[in-house]
XYZ file of C-alpha atoms in Angstrom:
579
model
C 11.360 -122.354 -92.795
C 8.989 -121.320 -90.104
C 6.120 -119.315 -90.487
C 6.297 -115.755 -88.209
C 3.633 -116.717 -85.624
C 5.816 -120.245 -85.200
C 8.560 -117.857 -83.874
C 6.452 -116.288 -81.213
C 7.223 -118.171 -77.833
C 3.591 -119.245 -76.743
C 3.361 -116.995 -73.753
C 3.843 -114.171 -75.997
C 1.358 -115.599 -78.617
C -1.232 -115.830 -76.014
C -0.459 -112.233 -74.719
C -0.763 -110.899 -78.316
C -4.110 -112.553 -78.708
C -5.360 -110.883 -75.615
C -4.435 -107.508 -76.613
C -6.015 -107.934 -80.074
C -9.174 -109.427 -78.482
C -9.120 -106.048 -76.156
C -8.394 -103.721 -79.065
C -11.619 -105.343 -80.795
C -13.777 -105.252 -78.054
C -12.432 -101.541 -77.727
C -13.059 -100.772 -81.249
C -16.845 -102.665 -81.131
C -17.824 -100.616 -78.036
C -18.958 -103.861 -76.435
C -17.595 -104.957 -73.107
C -16.594 -108.911 -72.140
C -17.181 -109.919 -68.578
C -16.519 -113.306 -66.533
C -18.532 -113.418 -63.573
C -17.157 -115.780 -60.704
C -19.867 -117.149 -58.860
C -17.879 -118.535 -55.953
C -16.739 -114.721 -54.590
C -19.540 -112.930 -56.848
C -16.730 -110.735 -58.518
C -16.857 -109.642 -62.195
C -13.997 -108.923 -64.161
C -14.370 -106.604 -67.200
C -12.540 -106.246 -70.730
C -12.941 -103.376 -73.384
C -13.964 -100.108 -72.670
C -15.652 -101.028 -69.178
C -14.080 -98.760 -66.986
C -15.405 -95.892 -69.200
C -18.945 -97.325 -69.999
C -19.619 -98.902 -66.461
C -17.665 -97.147 -64.118
C -14.571 -98.282 -61.758
C -17.210 -99.599 -59.046
C -19.313 -102.081 -60.893
C -16.798 -105.048 -59.725
C -19.504 -107.749 -57.938
C -22.705 -109.124 -59.003
C -24.736 -107.416 -56.217
C -23.702 -103.979 -57.911
C -24.757 -105.111 -61.308
C -27.947 -106.156 -60.013
C -28.517 -102.910 -58.359
C -27.790 -101.014 -61.334
C -30.243 -102.775 -63.483
C -33.984 -101.365 -63.618
C -36.276 -102.693 -60.904
C -38.891 -103.972 -63.810
C -36.235 -105.585 -65.742
C -34.411 -107.713 -62.704
C -37.040 -110.323 -62.736
C -36.892 -110.810 -66.745
C -33.078 -110.826 -66.467
C -33.067 -113.428 -63.371
C -35.301 -115.692 -65.225
C -33.169 -115.916 -68.146
C -30.098 -116.554 -66.259
C -31.601 -119.320 -63.934
C -33.210 -121.272 -67.081
C -29.974 -120.966 -68.670
C -28.019 -122.190 -65.727
C -30.787 -125.100 -64.927
C -31.680 -126.164 -68.338
C -28.960 -125.051 -70.796
C -31.103 -122.612 -72.498
C -29.539 -119.455 -74.256
C -28.718 -116.784 -71.957
C -29.747 -113.902 -74.464
C -31.430 -110.849 -72.482
C -32.244 -106.993 -72.814
C -32.484 -104.898 -70.020
C -32.059 -101.379 -68.665
C -28.655 -100.604 -67.058
C -27.696 -97.381 -65.107
C -23.959 -96.711 -66.556
C -21.312 -94.255 -65.311
C -22.604 -91.540 -67.256
C -25.758 -91.381 -64.843
C -28.241 -92.386 -67.745
C -30.209 -95.417 -68.068
C -29.069 -97.251 -71.062
C -30.646 -100.296 -72.945
C -28.073 -103.330 -73.209
C -27.913 -106.611 -74.864
C -26.556 -109.651 -72.403
C -25.558 -112.858 -73.665
C -23.255 -115.361 -72.314
C -22.722 -118.908 -71.294
C -21.849 -120.344 -68.181
C -18.826 -122.526 -67.466
C -19.255 -125.513 -65.326
C -16.447 -127.453 -63.082
C -15.857 -131.258 -63.043
C -18.560 -131.737 -60.817
C -21.179 -130.157 -63.083
C -21.414 -127.089 -60.754
C -21.714 -123.432 -62.479
C -18.511 -121.765 -61.703
C -18.672 -118.641 -63.926
C -20.636 -116.772 -66.703
C -18.605 -115.392 -69.449
C -20.581 -113.011 -71.549
C -20.806 -109.381 -73.662
C -22.823 -106.594 -72.854
C -23.732 -104.538 -75.993
C -25.250 -101.008 -75.869
C -28.688 -101.281 -77.945
C -30.039 -97.767 -77.402
C -30.678 -96.997 -81.044
C -31.912 -100.673 -81.579
C -34.503 -99.976 -78.683
C -35.595 -96.449 -80.097
C -36.012 -98.329 -83.527
C -38.110 -101.068 -82.011
C -40.416 -98.246 -80.031
C -40.725 -96.275 -83.442
C -42.128 -99.366 -84.993
C -44.443 -100.246 -82.467
C -45.676 -96.855 -82.424
C -46.087 -96.910 -86.341
C -48.113 -100.180 -85.828
C -50.270 -98.733 -83.451
C -50.483 -94.923 -84.059
C -51.335 -92.534 -87.139
C -47.948 -90.742 -87.907
C -49.803 -87.428 -88.879
C -52.275 -87.135 -85.839
C -50.508 -89.383 -83.111
C -53.970 -90.834 -82.313
C -54.378 -94.614 -82.476
C -55.163 -95.942 -85.907
C -57.772 -98.313 -86.788
C -56.396 -101.411 -85.484
C -55.812 -99.886 -82.188
C -59.063 -98.363 -81.845
C -60.879 -101.949 -82.896
C -58.812 -103.033 -79.658
C -60.377 -100.204 -77.684
C -63.867 -100.681 -79.041
C -63.711 -104.623 -78.160
C -62.656 -103.804 -74.251
C -65.557 -101.311 -74.225
C -68.074 -103.785 -75.719
C -66.868 -106.538 -73.363
C -67.705 -104.124 -70.439
C -70.856 -103.152 -71.877
C -71.925 -107.035 -71.601
C -70.343 -107.303 -68.183
C -71.716 -104.118 -66.096
C -74.910 -103.756 -68.569
C -74.004 -100.293 -69.745
C -73.898 -99.300 -73.524
C -70.912 -98.269 -75.174
C -71.357 -95.860 -78.157
C -69.187 -95.844 -81.373
C -69.239 -92.843 -83.954
C -67.723 -92.560 -87.176
C -66.466 -88.801 -87.966
C -65.808 -87.782 -91.598
C -64.246 -84.545 -92.670
C -66.714 -83.115 -95.458
C -64.973 -82.601 -98.652
C -61.234 -83.178 -97.659
C -60.335 -84.396 -101.249
C -61.599 -81.089 -102.659
C -59.908 -79.354 -100.295
C -56.389 -81.251 -101.041
C -56.857 -80.775 -104.681
C -57.531 -77.065 -104.804
C -55.002 -76.134 -101.803
C -52.564 -78.961 -101.566
C -51.385 -81.674 -99.110
C -50.002 -78.970 -96.330
C -53.714 -77.630 -96.044
C -55.318 -80.805 -96.101
C -53.015 -82.065 -93.360
C -53.599 -79.174 -91.163
C -57.443 -79.503 -91.509
C -56.960 -83.469 -90.453
C -54.726 -82.250 -87.414
C -56.945 -79.312 -86.434
C -60.104 -81.489 -86.457
C -58.052 -84.446 -84.664
C -57.485 -81.784 -81.886
C -61.160 -80.514 -81.471
C -62.639 -83.682 -81.233
C -60.239 -84.975 -78.468
C -61.125 -81.578 -76.792
C -64.828 -82.332 -76.768
C -64.441 -85.656 -75.361
C -64.227 -87.093 -71.848
C -60.992 -88.362 -70.166
C -62.050 -92.123 -70.791
C -63.421 -91.632 -74.473
C -61.259 -92.692 -77.100
C -60.334 -91.293 -80.563
C -58.416 -92.492 -83.396
C -57.936 -92.123 -87.134
C -59.414 -95.178 -89.039
C -58.925 -93.777 -92.561
C -57.684 -90.775 -94.515
C -60.959 -88.424 -93.865
C -62.496 -90.408 -90.894
C -62.097 -90.595 -87.229
C -63.454 -93.271 -84.978
C -64.652 -92.532 -81.332
C -65.193 -95.045 -78.746
C -67.609 -93.544 -75.833
C -67.416 -96.386 -73.116
C -70.380 -96.566 -70.519
C -72.134 -93.949 -72.701
C -76.184 -94.427 -72.584
C -77.781 -94.705 -75.865
C -80.163 -91.563 -75.386
C -76.665 -89.604 -75.102
C -75.569 -90.384 -78.668
C -77.180 -87.608 -80.595
C -75.920 -84.874 -77.880
C -72.353 -86.055 -78.259
C -72.432 -86.089 -81.802
C -73.603 -82.377 -82.055
C -71.252 -81.364 -79.721
C -68.801 -82.931 -82.319
C -70.367 -80.993 -84.994
C -70.206 -77.648 -83.263
C -66.691 -78.050 -82.295
C -65.556 -78.562 -85.842
C -67.783 -75.892 -87.668
C -67.277 -73.275 -84.726
C -64.380 -71.473 -86.322
C -62.341 -71.812 -89.813
C -59.312 -73.839 -89.390
C -55.983 -72.111 -89.726
C -53.790 -73.573 -92.546
C -50.743 -72.556 -94.602
C -53.184 -71.177 -97.157
C -55.204 -69.233 -94.775
C -58.411 -70.050 -92.897
C -60.568 -72.779 -94.209
C -64.241 -73.469 -93.097
C -64.448 -76.913 -92.171
C -67.402 -79.175 -91.273
C -67.960 -83.145 -90.527
C -70.767 -85.664 -90.596
C -71.032 -88.171 -88.020
C -72.714 -91.873 -87.938
C -73.151 -93.742 -85.025
C -74.493 -96.712 -83.097
C -74.705 -98.492 -79.664
C -72.594 -101.399 -79.010
C -72.897 -104.028 -76.731
C -75.967 -106.558 -75.502
C -76.099 -108.360 -78.709
C -73.687 -110.647 -81.244
C -72.514 -107.749 -83.120
C -68.704 -107.803 -83.373
C -66.765 -105.099 -83.224
C -65.720 -105.033 -87.254
C -69.651 -105.194 -87.417
C -70.252 -102.364 -85.505
C -67.479 -99.907 -87.256
C -69.040 -101.045 -90.787
C -72.406 -100.113 -89.703
C -71.286 -96.701 -88.164
C -69.460 -95.717 -91.256
C -72.448 -96.722 -93.304
C -74.647 -94.123 -91.013
C -71.553 -91.813 -91.996
C -72.179 -92.393 -95.618
C -75.994 -91.428 -95.270
C -75.071 -88.213 -93.138
C -73.047 -87.085 -96.068
C -75.946 -88.008 -98.652
C -78.478 -85.887 -96.183
C -76.590 -82.677 -96.959
C -73.570 -83.301 -94.500
C -72.605 -81.401 -91.421
C -75.100 -83.700 -89.531
C -75.615 -86.841 -87.494
C -77.324 -89.856 -88.790
C -77.964 -92.984 -86.431
C -77.950 -96.553 -87.634
C -80.975 -98.502 -87.148
C -80.668 -101.939 -88.592
C -83.399 -104.165 -88.890
C -82.798 -108.071 -88.636
C -82.709 -108.494 -92.507
C -80.165 -105.692 -92.722
C -78.009 -107.324 -89.987
C -78.107 -110.321 -91.750
C -77.084 -108.817 -95.063
C -74.059 -107.076 -93.026
C -72.999 -110.345 -92.101
C -73.277 -111.642 -95.517
C -71.070 -108.629 -96.979
C -68.563 -109.220 -93.913
C -68.199 -112.633 -95.255
C -67.791 -111.738 -98.821
C -65.395 -109.137 -97.845
C -63.108 -111.921 -96.005
C -63.052 -113.837 -99.215
C -62.129 -110.878 -101.500
C -59.326 -109.842 -98.941
C -58.153 -113.544 -99.417
C -58.474 -113.500 -103.221
C -56.007 -110.216 -102.995
C -53.495 -111.839 -101.187
C -53.477 -115.025 -103.339
C -53.628 -112.827 -106.813
C -57.143 -114.265 -107.586
C -58.253 -111.182 -108.556
C -58.053 -110.537 -112.200
C -59.077 -108.616 -114.949
C -61.425 -109.815 -117.840
C -60.841 -107.637 -121.019
C -63.914 -106.773 -123.237
C -63.267 -105.157 -126.700
C -64.994 -101.476 -127.444
C -64.852 -101.305 -131.418
C -65.291 -98.526 -133.458
C -68.550 -98.595 -135.346
C -67.323 -96.801 -138.543
C -64.888 -99.568 -139.316
C -61.765 -97.524 -139.242
C -58.688 -97.608 -136.837
C -57.812 -94.863 -134.677
C -54.226 -96.820 -134.591
C -54.326 -96.825 -130.875
C -55.007 -100.391 -130.293
C -55.028 -103.700 -132.204
C -57.238 -106.463 -132.820
C -60.109 -106.664 -135.571
C -63.600 -108.035 -134.713
C -65.472 -109.661 -137.405
C -64.832 -106.689 -140.053
C -66.993 -104.469 -138.344
C -64.364 -102.343 -136.846
C -60.999 -102.171 -135.253
C -60.427 -102.214 -131.426
C -60.338 -99.044 -130.153
C -59.487 -99.787 -126.470
C -60.367 -102.736 -124.083
C -62.453 -102.487 -120.603
C -60.951 -104.137 -117.768
C -63.581 -105.747 -115.814
C -62.798 -107.262 -112.471
C -63.151 -110.734 -111.837
C -62.462 -113.117 -108.556
C -61.390 -116.235 -109.965
C -62.456 -119.424 -107.563
C -60.708 -122.553 -106.495
C -62.422 -124.108 -109.655
C -60.896 -121.584 -112.053
C -64.378 -119.929 -113.017
C -64.284 -116.219 -112.817
C -66.824 -114.490 -110.491
C -68.190 -111.015 -111.817
C -67.677 -108.165 -110.066
C -71.468 -107.556 -109.391
C -71.292 -110.321 -107.033
C -68.950 -109.152 -104.745
C -68.515 -105.265 -105.179
C -71.720 -104.340 -103.437
C -70.121 -105.734 -100.338
C -66.872 -104.380 -101.012
C -68.006 -100.813 -101.267
C -70.286 -101.171 -98.125
C -67.217 -102.442 -96.083
C -65.166 -99.372 -97.263
C -62.939 -101.783 -99.094
C -63.153 -100.301 -102.443
C -60.250 -97.838 -102.340
C -58.230 -100.860 -101.853
C -59.289 -102.395 -104.630
C -59.067 -99.681 -106.736
C -55.391 -99.194 -105.710
C -54.986 -102.843 -106.804
C -56.494 -102.615 -110.232
C -54.330 -99.560 -110.844
C -51.376 -101.646 -110.226
C -52.682 -104.405 -112.356
C -53.748 -102.185 -115.481
C -50.306 -100.531 -115.632
C -48.418 -103.607 -115.692
C -50.746 -104.539 -118.819
C -49.705 -101.260 -120.455
C -45.905 -101.763 -119.832
C -46.187 -105.547 -121.216
C -47.962 -104.472 -124.327
C -46.914 -101.281 -126.187
C -49.934 -100.594 -128.296
C -52.821 -101.830 -126.232
C -55.340 -99.035 -124.657
C -57.189 -100.043 -121.253
C -60.113 -98.667 -119.752
C -60.318 -98.918 -115.799
C -63.258 -98.477 -113.767
C -63.447 -96.795 -110.325
C -65.390 -96.666 -107.442
C -67.214 -93.755 -106.174
C -65.074 -93.316 -103.018
C -62.015 -93.166 -105.096
C -62.823 -89.854 -106.641
C -61.928 -88.295 -102.977
C -59.135 -90.124 -102.407
C -55.689 -88.212 -102.798
C -53.594 -91.316 -102.423
C -54.768 -93.041 -105.636
C -53.917 -89.867 -107.519
C -50.328 -89.840 -105.578
C -50.218 -93.680 -106.992
C -51.400 -92.841 -110.352
C -48.781 -90.018 -110.684
C -45.965 -92.190 -109.287
C -46.622 -94.930 -111.781
C -47.227 -93.187 -115.265
C -45.817 -89.592 -114.283
C -43.185 -88.651 -116.896
C -44.299 -91.877 -118.975
C -46.711 -90.370 -121.566
C -46.651 -93.911 -123.548
C -48.543 -95.197 -120.797
C -50.686 -92.278 -119.729
C -52.153 -91.904 -123.280
C -53.175 -95.553 -123.382
C -54.993 -95.186 -120.134
C -58.677 -94.390 -119.953
C -60.245 -93.892 -116.325
C -63.926 -94.420 -116.043
C -66.109 -93.314 -113.068
C -70.101 -93.823 -113.183
C -72.367 -90.926 -113.889
C -74.277 -91.281 -110.554
C -70.819 -91.052 -108.677
C -70.259 -87.870 -110.244
C -73.523 -86.355 -109.598
C -72.968 -87.143 -105.696
C -70.040 -84.570 -105.729
C -69.809 -82.700 -108.901
C -66.967 -80.370 -107.559
C -64.970 -82.964 -106.165
C -65.546 -85.444 -109.126
C -64.515 -82.257 -111.356
C -61.234 -81.893 -109.359
C -60.396 -85.348 -109.424
C -60.808 -86.139 -113.446
C -58.926 -83.017 -113.921
C -56.049 -84.212 -112.099
C -56.130 -87.456 -114.201
C -56.331 -85.632 -117.556
C -53.151 -83.437 -116.225
C -51.280 -86.595 -115.709
C -52.171 -87.402 -119.598
C -54.930 -90.076 -119.322
C -58.348 -89.856 -120.919
C -61.478 -89.803 -118.576
C -64.751 -91.470 -119.469
C -68.221 -91.419 -117.980
C -69.985 -94.712 -117.504
C -73.877 -95.337 -117.326
C -74.427 -92.116 -119.187
C -77.841 -91.513 -118.943
C -78.698 -93.685 -115.816
C -78.153 -90.665 -113.473
C -80.145 -87.910 -115.621
C -76.975 -85.913 -115.678
C -78.081 -82.351 -116.897
C -76.451 -80.283 -119.556
C -74.863 -77.886 -116.866
C -73.555 -80.879 -114.888
C -72.013 -82.352 -118.056
C -70.515 -79.186 -118.753
C -68.670 -79.100 -115.468
C -67.058 -82.453 -115.872
C -63.876 -82.605 -117.980
C -64.474 -86.200 -119.517
C -63.667 -87.206 -123.253
C -65.628 -90.144 -123.403
C -69.473 -90.792 -122.542
C -70.595 -94.309 -122.469
C -74.616 -94.788 -123.075
C -75.950 -97.014 -120.287
C -76.902 -100.355 -121.870
C -80.456 -100.665 -120.269
C -81.407 -97.906 -122.965
C -79.738 -100.086 -125.827
C -81.805 -103.211 -124.323
C -84.949 -101.406 -124.681
C -84.583 -100.492 -128.449
C -86.799 -103.283 -129.349
C -89.327 -102.468 -126.763
C -90.501 -99.162 -128.710
C -89.118 -95.803 -129.694
C -88.879 -94.200 -126.468
C -85.320 -95.642 -125.951
C -84.168 -94.453 -129.373
C -85.465 -91.124 -128.561
C -83.684 -90.917 -125.560
C -80.267 -92.470 -126.924
C -80.712 -89.925 -129.740
C -80.842 -86.888 -126.945
C -77.788 -88.477 -125.320
C -75.789 -88.736 -128.212
C -76.463 -84.963 -129.424
C -75.734 -83.796 -125.733
C -72.604 -85.506 -126.135
C -71.591 -84.241 -129.753
C -72.313 -80.724 -128.462
C -69.295 -80.962 -126.022
C -67.424 -82.785 -128.543
C -67.159 -86.194 -126.589
C -66.710 -89.646 -127.737
C -69.870 -91.846 -127.632
C -69.913 -95.591 -126.623
C -72.929 -97.696 -126.785
C -73.210 -100.457 -124.210
C -74.593 -103.953 -124.198
C -74.824 -104.401 -127.848
C -76.094 -107.838 -128.574
C -76.798 -108.198 -132.114
C -76.507 -106.724 -135.605
C -79.826 -105.206 -135.586
C -78.800 -102.696 -132.433
C -75.547 -102.221 -133.782
C -77.018 -100.869 -137.102
C -79.505 -98.740 -135.409
C -76.742 -96.944 -133.259
C -74.387 -96.848 -136.326
C -77.050 -95.077 -138.205
C -77.378 -92.568 -134.934
C -73.666 -91.927 -135.337
C -72.412 -93.618 -132.219
C -68.733 -93.634 -132.468
C -67.869 -97.104 -130.515
C -69.932 -100.195 -129.989
C -69.284 -102.554 -127.043
C -71.185 -105.934 -126.127
C -71.497 -109.396 -126.715
C -71.974 -109.196 -130.255
C -68.173 -107.993 -130.539
C -66.711 -110.195 -127.572
C -67.302 -111.288 -124.424
C -64.939 -110.592 -121.316
C -61.850 -112.627 -121.444
C -59.496 -113.527 -118.796
C -56.901 -114.037 -121.498
C -55.480 -111.259 -123.468
C -57.514 -110.777 -126.400
C -54.879 -108.533 -128.208
C -52.246 -110.834 -127.924
C -54.491 -113.618 -129.732
C -55.381 -110.835 -132.397
C -51.820 -110.605 -133.300
C -51.293 -114.040 -133.717
C -54.345 -114.725 -136.022
C -52.818 -111.734 -138.298
C -49.680 -113.118 -138.241
C -50.707 -116.502 -139.600
């Protein structure tokens, strides 16, 4: 018995194969070709007549249809294939029968005669307009800010690099300015994302209107723009900065919620003529920007660095590179330190005992960078550099992920997470928090978000809005270093916090005389007046603990009750309890 195909004569089988191949080409939208080199003729199969037009029958016409700037690339790919056997695989733009220019992908292989000479090229053309559009979009996203259309930090850095190179070559200064929108986070929290985006767009537009045609402006952060002024004398820096300030404050910004008065702060410096790299230039300008904000906002502050400051900044940049590597390698980890109930009771929120003094109320997550030797480096050794380089927000996003994973892995532990001052103005961190714990009250109630008192005082309104948003999601809030910034009654009343942590310096000074105790007593009384939970930090012995317990401090934290541990101490406590 023969198979069905065996009954088909060879010529009919071949004809069937050809019809199947042609149908497949039509269905795919591709066109196949055979280009005979001897007479320069091209035979097409598939939807060629419709796609290419009836006149595309020889190589010369095909070459004429290819965009002029793509012809050399296609010719090079073809000659390398014929001469060396390299793959012939080329993209180029081709004018089709509809009159439009389209991207095509051309892939083929040469056939040779017995003498080795090339006879013809067989290949396939495929329309790739969509793919090219996607590649262009990816390229655009890699270099441009999606909201404003301005270049991003990476692209602006390249522009600054060229400008500083020209400054060295032509003996002319370049200027770099960091421009920050004042209180954008507060606008976002009070009025919503649409209003904040409208402010960013309008500020970008106004900055562009003020600048010269050869200048460049980019968006280097959520609320920060960078401005490169090539061939600009140093003495003009303040004048340009003042023009930018006036342009932004001149009239209210129209937003979906109505007009909003907006100001910016500006920091800057001249670039060129020294060994200061572009990363250092941008960091110095942003340092000056922060100083302008501290001076009251809506003003310009030039950066003037001494040689010692320059050396310090270079050290900070080196530390920053180490931290970036640690982020990628997973070397940034938490050390957990217990916070103990002073009255010996258990609040049922966390687990683990401590020498019979009290149950663990929660654990503070203290960031550590673990070296190649396995030894942890405390955050105090690298966080100042991180904050100076503007990396604190990135680290806070990272630590949020670490903390939530710990909460997910242990269903009864309570953790306190420290945040930098800059994150209180970062709406993306709040969005990340909502994305991770929104609708998950079992996680939210076990997360405490800590900020420092000095950070709170810097911008009370913005901090209050941030803490309110955190509490709305179900988390508790804590004020660290309570007393260090001399927070007033009015300030404390304005801040939606649940816990205050008395600055450890006052606990250490208890043995030096009665003044520290009087101050601690005042802080405890102030906190209790608002119904806040108090924590005494840096408790190192029983004598300190006994005094603080008599003063009715709620919680105790320090080496007396446990040092920070890279292991999960609550897991160890459970194991001991089970034994």
